[in-house]
Amino acid sequence: AQKITQTQPGMFVQEKEAVTLDCTYDTSDPSYGLFWYKQPSSGEMIFLIYQGSYDQQNATEGRYSLNFQKARKSANLVISASQLGDSAMYFCAMSVYGNNRLAFGKGNQVVVIP
Amino acid sequence: NAGVTQTPKFRILKIGQSMTLQCTQDMNHNYMYWYRQDPGMGLKLIYYSVGAGITDKGEVPNGYNVSRSTTEDFPLRLELAAPSQTSVYFCASSYNVGQGPTSGGYTFGSGTRLTVV
């Protein structure tokens, strides 16, 4: 079974600074996908970024990048140039190919301060 | 461009009552899922479906039932509601990850906030 671990306490980040959110995962399957979702206080789940286990390069989507270290089973999210609207809960998740059941970590709370 | 539509958005149930949470997607995704999110926690999978007529249990299926008669619809049934089922419920859909388009990942509905009193 997949296991996702997010252990950082809530974080305060200065506006315009970068923030890194840690995520480690555990699976014995070689084929999987890693996802990050943002959940603002309004409650919806917003997809941010995806990394496939066979992708050679780290995924990037605008201000979001995923620092994928396969050997360490680590998939950290980096948010560059933080904005006030980035204040939210951030969830790391993974899905094994063919299984498709998305497993979530417990989330990281980020508060961006001006 | 509706995506995944969940109804209702809010509901208060009394202990022992039953209800159905509705979920519809218009993206022709073959996979659909129901998750619950308890306060301060991540999402936990209740049930999922790989296509019309096929459903299976997730991590926390007790107290729930589902059906998938069409590709578009995946309702979640709560029988004999209990306070432990107070939660936010999310429906989601996806392609087969790793084969279909993955740029959007899983598409989630806006959630149903359920309180059982």
PDB file of C-alpha atoms in Angstrom:
ATOM      1  CA  ALA A   1       0.000   0.000   0.000  1.00  0.00           C
ATOM      2  CA  GLN A   2       1.128   3.533  -0.680  1.00  0.00           C
ATOM      3  CA  LYS A   3       2.055   5.802   2.181  1.00  0.00           C
ATOM      4  CA  ILE A   4       2.589   9.557   1.987  1.00  0.00           C
ATOM      5  CA  THR A   5       4.314  11.463   4.775  1.00  0.00           C
ATOM      6  CA  GLN A   6       4.124  15.198   5.314  1.00  0.00           C
ATOM      7  CA  THR A   7       5.442  16.109   8.751  1.00  0.00           C
ATOM      8  CA  GLN A   8       6.270  19.804   8.647  1.00  0.00           C
ATOM      9  CA  PRO A   9       4.398  21.984  11.119  1.00  0.00           C
ATOM     10  CA  GLY A  10       2.534  25.034   9.882  1.00  0.00           C
ATOM     11  CA  MET A  11       4.767  27.484   8.069  1.00  0.00           C
ATOM     12  CA  PHE A  12       4.847  31.250   7.870  1.00  0.00           C
ATOM     13  CA  VAL A  13       6.449  32.595   4.724  1.00  0.00           C
ATOM     14  CA  GLN A  14       7.320  36.147   3.815  1.00  0.00           C
ATOM     15  CA  GLU A  15       5.691  37.401   0.639  1.00  0.00           C
ATOM     16  CA  LYS A  16       7.983  37.083  -2.422  1.00  0.00           C
ATOM     17  CA  GLU A  17      10.157  34.457  -0.735  1.00  0.00           C
ATOM     18  CA  ALA A  18      10.361  30.815  -1.804  1.00  0.00           C
ATOM     19  CA  VAL A  19       9.033  27.958   0.301  1.00  0.00           C
ATOM     20  CA  THR A  20       9.717  24.235   0.147  1.00  0.00           C
ATOM     21  CA  LEU A  21       7.163  21.701   1.324  1.00  0.00           C
ATOM     22  CA  ASP A  22       8.483  18.251   2.155  1.00  0.00           C
ATOM     23  CA  CYS A  23       6.897  15.014   1.034  1.00  0.00           C
ATOM     24  CA  THR A  24       8.189  11.472   1.268  1.00  0.00           C
ATOM     25  CA  TYR A  25       6.408   8.426  -0.042  1.00  0.00           C
ATOM     26  CA  ASP A  26       6.655   4.696   0.183  1.00  0.00           C
ATOM     27  CA  THR A  27       5.731   2.180  -2.480  1.00  0.00           C
ATOM     28  CA  SER A  28       7.198  -1.007  -3.862  1.00  0.00           C
ATOM     29  CA  ASP A  29       5.715  -0.375  -7.294  1.00  0.00           C
ATOM     30  CA  PRO A  30       8.103   1.154  -9.876  1.00  0.00           C
ATOM     31  CA  SER A  31       5.355   2.892 -11.869  1.00  0.00           C
ATOM     32  CA  TYR A  32       3.563   5.726 -10.131  1.00  0.00           C
ATOM     33  CA  GLY A  33       2.600   9.355 -10.267  1.00  0.00           C
ATOM     34  CA  LEU A  34       3.080  12.065  -7.681  1.00  0.00           C
ATOM     35  CA  PHE A  35       0.739  15.024  -7.286  1.00  0.00           C
ATOM     36  CA  TRP A  36       0.475  18.200  -5.289  1.00  0.00           C
ATOM     37  CA  TYR A  37      -2.853  19.819  -4.513  1.00  0.00           C
ATOM     38  CA  LYS A  38      -3.690  23.156  -2.935  1.00  0.00           C
ATOM     39  CA  GLN A  39      -6.693  23.552  -0.662  1.00  0.00           C
ATOM     40  CA  PRO A  40      -7.496  27.180   0.204  1.00  0.00           C
ATOM     41  CA  SER A  41      -9.818  28.079   3.051  1.00  0.00           C
ATOM     42  CA  SER A  42     -12.753  27.868   0.639  1.00  0.00           C
ATOM     43  CA  GLY A  43     -12.198  24.109   0.580  1.00  0.00           C
ATOM     44  CA  GLU A  44     -11.788  23.143  -3.060  1.00  0.00           C
ATOM     45  CA  MET A  45      -8.943  20.887  -4.186  1.00  0.00           C
ATOM     46  CA  ILE A  46      -6.786  22.583  -6.814  1.00  0.00           C
ATOM     47  CA  PHE A  47      -4.327  20.515  -8.838  1.00  0.00           C
ATOM     48  CA  LEU A  48      -0.862  22.090  -8.953  1.00  0.00           C
ATOM     49  CA  ILE A  49       1.691  19.736 -10.441  1.00  0.00           C
ATOM     50  CA  TYR A  50       2.346  16.145 -11.506  1.00  0.00           C
ATOM     51  CA  GLN A  51       5.524  14.040 -11.689  1.00  0.00           C
ATOM     52  CA  GLY A  52       5.671  10.590 -13.214  1.00  0.00           C
ATOM     53  CA  SER A  53       8.093   8.067 -11.752  1.00  0.00           C
ATOM     54  CA  TYR A  54       9.810   7.632 -15.122  1.00  0.00           C
ATOM     55  CA  ASP A  55      10.092  11.319 -15.886  1.00  0.00           C
ATOM     56  CA  GLN A  56      13.742  12.298 -16.214  1.00  0.00           C
ATOM     57  CA  GLN A  57      13.250  15.962 -15.443  1.00  0.00           C
ATOM     58  CA  ASN A  58      11.638  17.640 -12.485  1.00  0.00           C
ATOM     59  CA  ALA A  59       8.163  18.952 -13.226  1.00  0.00           C
ATOM     60  CA  THR A  60       7.520  22.681 -13.303  1.00  0.00           C
ATOM     61  CA  GLU A  61       4.273  24.636 -13.615  1.00  0.00           C
ATOM     62  CA  GLY A  62       4.692  28.378 -13.407  1.00  0.00           C
ATOM     63  CA  ARG A  63       5.829  29.223  -9.853  1.00  0.00           C
ATOM     64  CA  TYR A  64       5.569  25.590  -8.775  1.00  0.00           C
ATOM     65  CA  SER A  65       8.318  23.050  -9.185  1.00  0.00           C
ATOM     66  CA  LEU A  66       8.660  19.538  -7.884  1.00  0.00           C
ATOM     67  CA  ASN A  67      12.036  18.422  -6.553  1.00  0.00           C
ATOM     68  CA  PHE A  68      11.871  14.705  -7.341  1.00  0.00           C
ATOM     69  CA  GLN A  69      14.508  12.504  -5.732  1.00  0.00           C
ATOM     70  CA  LYS A  70      13.497   8.992  -6.685  1.00  0.00           C
ATOM     71  CA  ALA A  71      16.154   7.123  -4.715  1.00  0.00           C
ATOM     72  CA  ARG A  72      15.183   8.970  -1.551  1.00  0.00           C
ATOM     73  CA  LYS A  73      11.460   8.634  -2.363  1.00  0.00           C
ATOM     74  CA  SER A  74      11.077  12.352  -1.958  1.00  0.00           C
ATOM     75  CA  ALA A  75       8.816  14.740  -3.888  1.00  0.00           C
ATOM     76  CA  ASN A  76       9.162  18.207  -2.409  1.00  0.00           C
ATOM     77  CA  LEU A  77       7.122  21.121  -3.726  1.00  0.00           C
ATOM     78  CA  VAL A  78       8.851  24.446  -4.209  1.00  0.00           C
ATOM     79  CA  ILE A  79       6.766  27.594  -4.499  1.00  0.00           C
ATOM     80  CA  SER A  80       8.788  30.520  -5.743  1.00  0.00           C
ATOM     81  CA  ALA A  81       7.975  34.185  -5.139  1.00  0.00           C
ATOM     82  CA  SER A  82       5.181  33.493  -2.644  1.00  0.00           C
ATOM     83  CA  GLN A  83       1.994  35.508  -2.924  1.00  0.00           C
ATOM     84  CA  LEU A  84      -0.697  36.178  -0.344  1.00  0.00           C
ATOM     85  CA  GLY A  85      -3.026  33.938  -2.346  1.00  0.00           C
ATOM     86  CA  ASP A  86      -0.689  31.004  -1.733  1.00  0.00           C
ATOM     87  CA  SER A  87      -1.915  30.770   1.856  1.00  0.00           C
ATOM     88  CA  ALA A  88      -3.536  27.341   1.992  1.00  0.00           C
ATOM     89  CA  MET A  89      -3.146  23.693   2.901  1.00  0.00           C
ATOM     90  CA  TYR A  90      -0.954  21.745   0.501  1.00  0.00           C
ATOM     91  CA  PHE A  91      -1.375  18.019  -0.003  1.00  0.00           C
ATOM     92  CA  CYS A  92       1.066  15.579  -1.520  1.00  0.00           C
ATOM     93  CA  ALA A  93      -0.495  12.509  -3.106  1.00  0.00           C
ATOM     94  CA  MET A  94       0.509   9.514  -5.161  1.00  0.00           C
ATOM     95  CA  SER A  95      -1.118   6.943  -7.373  1.00  0.00           C
ATOM     96  CA  VAL A  96       0.255   3.695  -8.704  1.00  0.00           C
ATOM     97  CA  TYR A  97      -0.265   3.229 -12.440  1.00  0.00           C
ATOM     98  CA  GLY A  98      -3.125   0.888 -13.130  1.00  0.00           C
ATOM     99  CA  ASN A  99      -4.332   1.166  -9.530  1.00  0.00           C
ATOM    100  CA  ASN A 100      -5.271   4.852  -9.773  1.00  0.00           C
ATOM    101  CA  ARG A 101      -6.264   5.129  -6.131  1.00  0.00           C
ATOM    102  CA  LEU A 102      -4.863   8.472  -5.036  1.00  0.00           C
ATOM    103  CA  ALA A 103      -3.370   8.342  -1.529  1.00  0.00           C
ATOM    104  CA  PHE A 104      -2.900  11.612   0.355  1.00  0.00           C
ATOM    105  CA  GLY A 105      -0.577  12.894   3.013  1.00  0.00           C
ATOM    106  CA  LYS A 106      -1.930  14.890   5.944  1.00  0.00           C
ATOM    107  CA  GLY A 107      -0.993  18.217   4.410  1.00  0.00           C
ATOM    108  CA  ASN A 108       1.192  21.253   5.091  1.00  0.00           C
ATOM    109  CA  GLN A 109      -0.332  24.547   6.224  1.00  0.00           C
ATOM    110  CA  VAL A 110       1.282  27.613   4.646  1.00  0.00           C
ATOM    111  CA  VAL A 111       0.533  31.191   5.632  1.00  0.00           C
ATOM    112  CA  VAL A 112       2.060  33.952   3.535  1.00  0.00           C
ATOM    113  CA  ILE A 113       2.611  37.192   5.407  1.00  0.00           C
ATOM    114  CA  PRO A 114       3.109  40.608   3.794  1.00  0.00           C
TER     115      PRO A 114
ATOM    116  CA  ASN B   1     -16.939  23.202 -18.819  1.00  0.00           C
ATOM    117  CA  ALA B   2     -18.559  21.784 -15.653  1.00  0.00           C
ATOM    118  CA  GLY B   3     -15.990  19.116 -14.683  1.00  0.00           C
ATOM    119  CA  VAL B   4     -17.181  17.278 -11.560  1.00  0.00           C
ATOM    120  CA  THR B   5     -20.452  18.437 -10.012  1.00  0.00           C
ATOM    121  CA  GLN B   6     -21.460  17.463  -6.493  1.00  0.00           C
ATOM    122  CA  THR B   7     -24.770  18.080  -4.782  1.00  0.00           C
ATOM    123  CA  PRO B   8     -25.698  19.141  -2.185  1.00  0.00           C
ATOM    124  CA  LYS B   9     -22.987  21.496  -0.924  1.00  0.00           C
ATOM    125  CA  PHE B  10     -24.179  21.353   2.673  1.00  0.00           C
ATOM    126  CA  ARG B  11     -26.408  18.973   4.586  1.00  0.00           C
ATOM    127  CA  ILE B  12     -27.368  18.323   8.192  1.00  0.00           C
ATOM    128  CA  LEU B  13     -28.622  14.840   8.993  1.00  0.00           C
ATOM    129  CA  LYS B  14     -30.034  13.381  12.133  1.00  0.00           C
ATOM    130  CA  ILE B  15     -28.580  10.162  13.503  1.00  0.00           C
ATOM    131  CA  GLY B  16     -30.137   7.206  11.715  1.00  0.00           C
ATOM    132  CA  GLN B  17     -31.256   9.130   8.638  1.00  0.00           C
ATOM    133  CA  SER B  18     -30.098   8.217   5.151  1.00  0.00           C
ATOM    134  CA  MET B  19     -29.100  10.307   2.167  1.00  0.00           C
ATOM    135  CA  THR B  20     -27.450  10.164  -1.228  1.00  0.00           C
ATOM    136  CA  LEU B  21     -24.631  12.438  -2.300  1.00  0.00           C
ATOM    137  CA  GLN B  22     -24.765  13.009  -6.032  1.00  0.00           C
ATOM    138  CA  CYS B  23     -21.731  13.219  -8.307  1.00  0.00           C
ATOM    139  CA  THR B  24     -21.636  13.783 -12.061  1.00  0.00           C
ATOM    140  CA  GLN B  25     -18.701  14.306 -14.396  1.00  0.00           C
ATOM    141  CA  ASP B  26     -18.743  15.393 -18.031  1.00  0.00           C
ATOM    142  CA  MET B  27     -15.138  14.616 -19.009  1.00  0.00           C
ATOM    143  CA  ASN B  28     -15.747  10.994 -20.007  1.00  0.00           C
ATOM    144  CA  HIS B  29     -13.344   9.836 -17.295  1.00  0.00           C
ATOM    145  CA  ASN B  30     -13.584   6.125 -16.668  1.00  0.00           C
ATOM    146  CA  TYR B  31     -12.344   6.332 -13.065  1.00  0.00           C
ATOM    147  CA  MET B  32     -14.384   7.924 -10.296  1.00  0.00           C
ATOM    148  CA  TYR B  33     -13.780   8.174  -6.560  1.00  0.00           C
ATOM    149  CA  TRP B  34     -15.342   9.222  -3.280  1.00  0.00           C
ATOM    150  CA  TYR B  35     -13.147  10.657  -0.536  1.00  0.00           C
ATOM    151  CA  ARG B  36     -13.852  12.012   2.902  1.00  0.00           C
ATOM    152  CA  GLN B  37     -11.808  14.655   4.678  1.00  0.00           C
ATOM    153  CA  ASP B  38     -11.964  14.961   8.429  1.00  0.00           C
ATOM    154  CA  PRO B  39     -10.827  18.232  10.077  1.00  0.00           C
ATOM    155  CA  GLY B  40      -7.078  18.803   9.794  1.00  0.00           C
ATOM    156  CA  MET B  41      -6.542  15.601   7.864  1.00  0.00           C
ATOM    157  CA  GLY B  42      -5.863  14.463   4.343  1.00  0.00           C
ATOM    158  CA  LEU B  43      -8.411  12.752   2.150  1.00  0.00           C
ATOM    159  CA  LYS B  44      -9.280   9.108   2.660  1.00  0.00           C
ATOM    160  CA  LEU B  45     -10.734   6.931  -0.076  1.00  0.00           C
ATOM    161  CA  ILE B  46     -14.206   5.535   0.583  1.00  0.00           C
ATOM    162  CA  TYR B  47     -15.087   3.826  -2.714  1.00  0.00           C
ATOM    163  CA  TYR B  48     -13.932   3.973  -6.284  1.00  0.00           C
ATOM    164  CA  SER B  49     -15.058   2.806  -9.696  1.00  0.00           C
ATOM    165  CA  VAL B  50     -13.049   1.853 -12.784  1.00  0.00           C
ATOM    166  CA  GLY B  51     -16.042   2.052 -15.100  1.00  0.00           C
ATOM    167  CA  ALA B  52     -19.789   1.657 -15.354  1.00  0.00           C
ATOM    168  CA  GLY B  53     -20.963  -1.341 -13.367  1.00  0.00           C
ATOM    169  CA  ILE B  54     -17.659  -1.806 -11.497  1.00  0.00           C
ATOM    170  CA  THR B  55     -17.060  -0.508  -7.991  1.00  0.00           C
ATOM    171  CA  ASP B  56     -14.707  -1.414  -5.170  1.00  0.00           C
ATOM    172  CA  LYS B  57     -13.996  -0.499  -1.575  1.00  0.00           C
ATOM    173  CA  GLY B  58     -11.353   1.973  -0.559  1.00  0.00           C
ATOM    174  CA  GLU B  59      -9.784   2.595   2.817  1.00  0.00           C
ATOM    175  CA  VAL B  60     -12.920   3.567   4.805  1.00  0.00           C
ATOM    176  CA  PRO B  61     -16.021   1.993   3.177  1.00  0.00           C
ATOM    177  CA  ASN B  62     -18.044   1.082   6.276  1.00  0.00           C
ATOM    178  CA  GLY B  63     -21.415   2.838   6.428  1.00  0.00           C
ATOM    179  CA  TYR B  64     -21.441   3.732   2.727  1.00  0.00           C
ATOM    180  CA  ASN B  65     -22.601   2.257  -0.553  1.00  0.00           C
ATOM    181  CA  VAL B  66     -22.083   3.280  -4.168  1.00  0.00           C
ATOM    182  CA  SER B  67     -23.327   2.416  -7.623  1.00  0.00           C
ATOM    183  CA  ARG B  68     -22.093   3.265 -11.109  1.00  0.00           C
ATOM    184  CA  SER B  69     -24.799   2.706 -13.690  1.00  0.00           C
ATOM    185  CA  THR B  70     -23.357   5.232 -16.178  1.00  0.00           C
ATOM    186  CA  THR B  71     -19.939   6.672 -16.966  1.00  0.00           C
ATOM    187  CA  GLU B  72     -21.086  10.096 -15.779  1.00  0.00           C
ATOM    188  CA  ASP B  73     -22.715   9.372 -12.411  1.00  0.00           C
ATOM    189  CA  PHE B  74     -21.321   7.957  -9.178  1.00  0.00           C
ATOM    190  CA  PRO B  75     -23.679   8.519  -6.228  1.00  0.00           C
ATOM    191  CA  LEU B  76     -22.658   7.798  -2.632  1.00  0.00           C
ATOM    192  CA  ARG B  77     -25.301   6.444  -0.284  1.00  0.00           C
ATOM    193  CA  LEU B  78     -25.151   6.879   3.491  1.00  0.00           C
ATOM    194  CA  GLU B  79     -27.359   4.478   5.385  1.00  0.00           C
ATOM    195  CA  LEU B  80     -28.128   5.019   9.071  1.00  0.00           C
ATOM    196  CA  ALA B  81     -26.032   8.161   9.477  1.00  0.00           C
ATOM    197  CA  ALA B  82     -23.738   8.323  12.510  1.00  0.00           C
ATOM    198  CA  PRO B  83     -21.839  11.280  14.052  1.00  0.00           C
ATOM    199  CA  SER B  84     -18.582   9.659  12.881  1.00  0.00           C
ATOM    200  CA  GLN B  85     -19.688  10.370   9.315  1.00  0.00           C
ATOM    201  CA  THR B  86     -19.564  14.111   9.911  1.00  0.00           C
ATOM    202  CA  SER B  87     -17.000  15.162   7.327  1.00  0.00           C
ATOM    203  CA  VAL B  88     -16.417  16.865   4.007  1.00  0.00           C
ATOM    204  CA  TYR B  89     -16.994  14.534   1.073  1.00  0.00           C
ATOM    205  CA  PHE B  90     -15.251  14.930  -2.259  1.00  0.00           C
ATOM    206  CA  CYS B  91     -16.037  13.198  -5.496  1.00  0.00           C
ATOM    207  CA  ALA B  92     -13.281  12.990  -8.106  1.00  0.00           C
ATOM    208  CA  SER B  93     -12.660  11.536 -11.535  1.00  0.00           C
ATOM    209  CA  SER B  94      -9.637  10.734 -13.671  1.00  0.00           C
ATOM    210  CA  TYR B  95      -8.276   8.944 -16.684  1.00  0.00           C
ATOM    211  CA  ASN B  96      -6.081   5.922 -16.159  1.00  0.00           C
ATOM    212  CA  VAL B  97      -3.032   7.631 -14.656  1.00  0.00           C
ATOM    213  CA  GLY B  98       0.067   6.934 -16.692  1.00  0.00           C
ATOM    214  CA  GLN B  99      -1.891   6.293 -19.881  1.00  0.00           C
ATOM    215  CA  GLY B 100      -4.297   9.167 -20.362  1.00  0.00           C
ATOM    216  CA  PRO B 101      -3.656  12.893 -20.150  1.00  0.00           C
ATOM    217  CA  THR B 102      -2.179  13.652 -16.763  1.00  0.00           C
ATOM    218  CA  SER B 103      -1.770  17.407 -16.954  1.00  0.00           C
ATOM    219  CA  GLY B 104      -4.952  17.858 -14.937  1.00  0.00           C
ATOM    220  CA  GLY B 105      -4.438  14.974 -12.599  1.00  0.00           C
ATOM    221  CA  TYR B 106      -7.612  14.078 -10.808  1.00  0.00           C
ATOM    222  CA  THR B 107     -10.524  16.497 -11.070  1.00  0.00           C
ATOM    223  CA  PHE B 108     -12.349  17.115  -7.810  1.00  0.00           C
ATOM    224  CA  GLY B 109     -15.833  18.362  -7.138  1.00  0.00           C
ATOM    225  CA  SER B 110     -16.321  21.295  -4.783  1.00  0.00           C
ATOM    226  CA  GLY B 111     -17.240  19.042  -1.863  1.00  0.00           C
ATOM    227  CA  THR B 112     -20.231  18.338   0.371  1.00  0.00           C
ATOM    228  CA  ARG B 113     -20.047  19.388   3.996  1.00  0.00           C
ATOM    229  CA  LEU B 114     -22.096  16.884   5.996  1.00  0.00           C
ATOM    230  CA  THR B 115     -22.954  17.184   9.665  1.00  0.00           C
ATOM    231  CA  VAL B 116     -24.677  14.356  11.553  1.00  0.00           C
ATOM    232  CA  VAL B 117     -26.353  15.409  14.791  1.00  0.00           C
TER     233      VAL B 117
END
